[in-house]
Amino acid sequence: MSGPGDTDPALVAAHSRVAETLFAATGAGGVGEPSPGAIPPESRYAGVGTSVTVDPDTGQELVHLRRRFVPPAERLATAGWEQVADGDRVDLLAARTVGDPTAFWQLCDANGAFDPAELEQPGRVVRVALPEGFPGGGDV
């Protein structure tokens, strides 16, 4: 049992931004494709859908987003290059290059970076690419 100062992981998950998006996408425990507008089209999770796993111990259905497969960087069309300055964070790079600070994941995809902090090294030149599906990929 949790004490007053403890953090209940289920409570944290229930109040996370991903959980809010998932609940909005699936309704009250619904399954399948997100409802229109529930997951923003610019989200890296747009179009991945949801799935249900049944907890073998409790029998409770757990709705979750399906796995997002990261496209190989070489399949993305290069839109430009950006040098990282002192104090740059990946959200600042994304705001400056893509026009949306929450689109940092596009920079990660374009540079094969799993951890966004990899892109925050001053002096590094970061590749800016268009999302998968735009023509011109294979130009790395």
PDB file of C-alpha atoms in Angstrom:
ATOM      1  CA  MET A   1       0.000   0.000   0.000  1.00  0.00           C
ATOM      2  CA  SER A   2       1.234   3.493  -0.798  1.00  0.00           C
ATOM      3  CA  GLY A   3       1.894   6.096   1.827  1.00  0.00           C
ATOM      4  CA  PRO A   4       1.001   9.786   1.483  1.00  0.00           C
ATOM      5  CA  GLY A   5       4.449  10.670   0.146  1.00  0.00           C
ATOM      6  CA  ASP A   6       4.692   7.740  -2.266  1.00  0.00           C
ATOM      7  CA  THR A   7       3.998   7.990  -5.963  1.00  0.00           C
ATOM      8  CA  ASP A   8       1.583   5.386  -7.251  1.00  0.00           C
ATOM      9  CA  PRO A   9       2.824   4.381 -10.761  1.00  0.00           C
ATOM     10  CA  ALA A  10      -0.752   3.746 -11.924  1.00  0.00           C
ATOM     11  CA  LEU A  11      -1.728   7.263 -10.850  1.00  0.00           C
ATOM     12  CA  VAL A  12       1.240   8.769 -12.648  1.00  0.00           C
ATOM     13  CA  ALA A  13       0.380   6.797 -15.799  1.00  0.00           C
ATOM     14  CA  ALA A  14      -3.258   7.825 -15.583  1.00  0.00           C
ATOM     15  CA  HIS A  15      -2.296  11.491 -15.456  1.00  0.00           C
ATOM     16  CA  SER A  16       0.412  11.374 -18.117  1.00  0.00           C
ATOM     17  CA  ARG A  17      -0.003  13.137 -21.421  1.00  0.00           C
ATOM     18  CA  VAL A  18       0.226   9.837 -23.296  1.00  0.00           C
ATOM     19  CA  ALA A  19      -2.499   8.346 -21.115  1.00  0.00           C
ATOM     20  CA  GLU A  20      -4.718  11.383 -21.681  1.00  0.00           C
ATOM     21  CA  THR A  21      -4.226  11.034 -25.435  1.00  0.00           C
ATOM     22  CA  LEU A  22      -4.908   7.313 -25.261  1.00  0.00           C
ATOM     23  CA  PHE A  23      -8.072   7.772 -23.196  1.00  0.00           C
ATOM     24  CA  ALA A  24      -9.268  10.451 -25.611  1.00  0.00           C
ATOM     25  CA  ALA A  25      -8.438   8.226 -28.584  1.00  0.00           C
ATOM     26  CA  THR A  26     -10.162   5.130 -27.289  1.00  0.00           C
ATOM     27  CA  GLY A  27     -13.012   6.587 -25.276  1.00  0.00           C
ATOM     28  CA  ALA A  28     -14.009   4.758 -22.130  1.00  0.00           C
ATOM     29  CA  GLY A  29     -11.845   1.683 -22.600  1.00  0.00           C
ATOM     30  CA  GLY A  30     -12.636   1.320 -26.309  1.00  0.00           C
ATOM     31  CA  VAL A  31     -10.379  -0.541 -28.691  1.00  0.00           C
ATOM     32  CA  GLY A  32      -9.278  -0.024 -32.270  1.00  0.00           C
ATOM     33  CA  GLU A  33      -8.424   3.059 -34.222  1.00  0.00           C
ATOM     34  CA  PRO A  34      -8.418   6.396 -32.438  1.00  0.00           C
ATOM     35  CA  SER A  35     -11.446   8.570 -32.986  1.00  0.00           C
ATOM     36  CA  PRO A  36     -10.921  11.416 -35.491  1.00  0.00           C
ATOM     37  CA  GLY A  37      -9.022  14.292 -33.922  1.00  0.00           C
ATOM     38  CA  ALA A  38      -8.114  12.399 -30.741  1.00  0.00           C
ATOM     39  CA  ILE A  39      -4.451  12.067 -31.664  1.00  0.00           C
ATOM     40  CA  PRO A  40      -3.185  15.141 -33.505  1.00  0.00           C
ATOM     41  CA  PRO A  41      -2.114  14.415 -37.093  1.00  0.00           C
ATOM     42  CA  GLU A  42       1.353  15.839 -36.368  1.00  0.00           C
ATOM     43  CA  SER A  43       1.890  13.347 -33.528  1.00  0.00           C
ATOM     44  CA  ARG A  44       4.393  10.566 -34.054  1.00  0.00           C
ATOM     45  CA  TYR A  45       1.610   8.226 -32.907  1.00  0.00           C
ATOM     46  CA  ALA A  46      -0.984   9.352 -35.457  1.00  0.00           C
ATOM     47  CA  GLY A  47      -2.246   6.324 -37.293  1.00  0.00           C
ATOM     48  CA  VAL A  48      -0.620   3.627 -35.138  1.00  0.00           C
ATOM     49  CA  GLY A  49      -3.915   2.555 -33.575  1.00  0.00           C
ATOM     50  CA  THR A  50      -4.499   0.834 -30.268  1.00  0.00           C
ATOM     51  CA  SER A  51      -4.430  -2.703 -28.983  1.00  0.00           C
ATOM     52  CA  VAL A  52      -5.645  -4.544 -25.899  1.00  0.00           C
ATOM     53  CA  THR A  53      -3.646  -6.758 -23.584  1.00  0.00           C
ATOM     54  CA  VAL A  54      -5.350  -8.767 -20.864  1.00  0.00           C
ATOM     55  CA  ASP A  55      -3.506  -8.855 -17.539  1.00  0.00           C
ATOM     56  CA  PRO A  56      -3.198 -12.590 -16.772  1.00  0.00           C
ATOM     57  CA  ASP A  57      -3.340 -11.973 -13.015  1.00  0.00           C
ATOM     58  CA  THR A  58      -6.374  -9.698 -12.867  1.00  0.00           C
ATOM     59  CA  GLY A  59      -8.123 -10.262 -16.187  1.00  0.00           C
ATOM     60  CA  GLN A  60      -8.227  -6.482 -16.639  1.00  0.00           C
ATOM     61  CA  GLU A  61      -8.092  -5.214 -20.222  1.00  0.00           C
ATOM     62  CA  LEU A  62      -5.236  -2.771 -20.758  1.00  0.00           C
ATOM     63  CA  VAL A  63      -5.650  -0.523 -23.794  1.00  0.00           C
ATOM     64  CA  HIS A  64      -2.389   0.801 -25.221  1.00  0.00           C
ATOM     65  CA  LEU A  65      -1.018   2.438 -28.314  1.00  0.00           C
ATOM     66  CA  ARG A  66       0.520   0.034 -30.792  1.00  0.00           C
ATOM     67  CA  ARG A  67       4.249   0.097 -31.398  1.00  0.00           C
ATOM     68  CA  ARG A  68       5.534   2.865 -33.635  1.00  0.00           C
ATOM     69  CA  PHE A  69       8.164   1.639 -36.046  1.00  0.00           C
ATOM     70  CA  VAL A  70      10.815   4.283 -36.676  1.00  0.00           C
ATOM     71  CA  PRO A  71      11.557   4.675 -40.379  1.00  0.00           C
ATOM     72  CA  PRO A  72      15.168   4.201 -41.453  1.00  0.00           C
ATOM     73  CA  ALA A  73      16.763   7.658 -41.715  1.00  0.00           C
ATOM     74  CA  GLU A  74      17.853   7.000 -45.292  1.00  0.00           C
ATOM     75  CA  ARG A  75      14.197   6.762 -46.399  1.00  0.00           C
ATOM     76  CA  LEU A  76      13.494  10.342 -45.289  1.00  0.00           C
ATOM     77  CA  ALA A  77      13.941  13.309 -47.632  1.00  0.00           C
ATOM     78  CA  THR A  78      16.452  15.867 -46.384  1.00  0.00           C
ATOM     79  CA  ALA A  79      14.991  19.343 -45.972  1.00  0.00           C
ATOM     80  CA  GLY A  80      18.140  20.996 -44.624  1.00  0.00           C
ATOM     81  CA  TRP A  81      20.852  21.051 -41.990  1.00  0.00           C
ATOM     82  CA  GLU A  82      21.113  22.959 -38.713  1.00  0.00           C
ATOM     83  CA  GLN A  83      24.163  23.573 -36.553  1.00  0.00           C
ATOM     84  CA  VAL A  84      23.556  23.211 -32.822  1.00  0.00           C
ATOM     85  CA  ALA A  85      24.512  26.298 -30.814  1.00  0.00           C
ATOM     86  CA  ASP A  86      25.436  26.543 -27.129  1.00  0.00           C
ATOM     87  CA  GLY A  87      22.284  26.251 -25.036  1.00  0.00           C
ATOM     88  CA  ASP A  88      20.221  24.645 -27.788  1.00  0.00           C
ATOM     89  CA  ARG A  89      17.745  22.014 -26.677  1.00  0.00           C
ATOM     90  CA  VAL A  90      16.066  19.622 -29.056  1.00  0.00           C
ATOM     91  CA  ASP A  91      12.726  21.441 -28.651  1.00  0.00           C
ATOM     92  CA  LEU A  92      14.394  24.721 -29.647  1.00  0.00           C
ATOM     93  CA  LEU A  93      15.973  23.030 -32.665  1.00  0.00           C
ATOM     94  CA  ALA A  94      12.592  21.624 -33.680  1.00  0.00           C
ATOM     95  CA  ALA A  95      10.879  25.001 -33.249  1.00  0.00           C
ATOM     96  CA  ARG A  96      13.537  26.678 -35.384  1.00  0.00           C
ATOM     97  CA  THR A  97      13.741  24.040 -38.129  1.00  0.00           C
ATOM     98  CA  VAL A  98      10.351  22.334 -38.263  1.00  0.00           C
ATOM     99  CA  GLY A  99       8.234  25.118 -36.772  1.00  0.00           C
ATOM    100  CA  ASP A 100       6.947  22.994 -33.873  1.00  0.00           C
ATOM    101  CA  PRO A 101       8.869  22.333 -30.649  1.00  0.00           C
ATOM    102  CA  THR A 102       6.914  19.119 -30.058  1.00  0.00           C
ATOM    103  CA  ALA A 103       8.138  17.730 -33.398  1.00  0.00           C
ATOM    104  CA  PHE A 104      11.612  16.996 -31.984  1.00  0.00           C
ATOM    105  CA  TRP A 105      10.945  13.353 -32.848  1.00  0.00           C
ATOM    106  CA  GLN A 106      11.282  14.236 -36.555  1.00  0.00           C
ATOM    107  CA  LEU A 107      14.851  15.363 -35.876  1.00  0.00           C
ATOM    108  CA  CYS A 108      15.507  12.168 -33.923  1.00  0.00           C
ATOM    109  CA  ASP A 109      14.152  10.049 -36.788  1.00  0.00           C
ATOM    110  CA  ALA A 110      16.222  11.948 -39.371  1.00  0.00           C
ATOM    111  CA  ASN A 111      19.428  11.497 -37.393  1.00  0.00           C
ATOM    112  CA  GLY A 112      18.909   7.969 -36.089  1.00  0.00           C
ATOM    113  CA  ALA A 113      18.901   9.288 -32.515  1.00  0.00           C
ATOM    114  CA  PHE A 114      17.104   7.264 -29.873  1.00  0.00           C
ATOM    115  CA  ASP A 115      17.750   9.819 -27.129  1.00  0.00           C
ATOM    116  CA  PRO A 116      16.909  13.434 -28.098  1.00  0.00           C
ATOM    117  CA  ALA A 117      19.832  14.644 -25.940  1.00  0.00           C
ATOM    118  CA  GLU A 118      22.166  13.141 -28.569  1.00  0.00           C
ATOM    119  CA  LEU A 119      21.208  16.047 -30.821  1.00  0.00           C
ATOM    120  CA  GLU A 120      22.018  18.767 -28.262  1.00  0.00           C
ATOM    121  CA  GLN A 121      25.811  18.759 -28.631  1.00  0.00           C
ATOM    122  CA  PRO A 122      27.058  22.271 -29.543  1.00  0.00           C
ATOM    123  CA  GLY A 123      28.723  22.281 -32.951  1.00  0.00           C
ATOM    124  CA  ARG A 124      26.907  19.191 -34.156  1.00  0.00           C
ATOM    125  CA  VAL A 125      25.183  19.515 -37.520  1.00  0.00           C
ATOM    126  CA  VAL A 126      21.685  18.047 -37.339  1.00  0.00           C
ATOM    127  CA  ARG A 127      19.916  16.765 -40.417  1.00  0.00           C
ATOM    128  CA  VAL A 128      16.381  18.084 -40.870  1.00  0.00           C
ATOM    129  CA  ALA A 129      14.147  15.735 -42.846  1.00  0.00           C
ATOM    130  CA  LEU A 130      10.565  15.605 -43.977  1.00  0.00           C
ATOM    131  CA  PRO A 131       8.300  13.036 -42.335  1.00  0.00           C
ATOM    132  CA  GLU A 132       8.078   9.608 -43.908  1.00  0.00           C
ATOM    133  CA  GLY A 133       5.970   9.502 -47.043  1.00  0.00           C
ATOM    134  CA  PHE A 134       7.264  12.682 -48.667  1.00  0.00           C
ATOM    135  CA  PRO A 135       9.032  12.089 -51.975  1.00  0.00           C
ATOM    136  CA  GLY A 136      12.790  12.459 -52.185  1.00  0.00           C
ATOM    137  CA  GLY A 137      13.877   9.939 -49.555  1.00  0.00           C
ATOM    138  CA  GLY A 138      17.157   8.135 -49.927  1.00  0.00           C
ATOM    139  CA  ASP A 139      19.172  11.340 -50.202  1.00  0.00           C
ATOM    140  CA  VAL A 140      21.242  11.080 -46.985  1.00  0.00           C
TER     141      VAL A 140
END
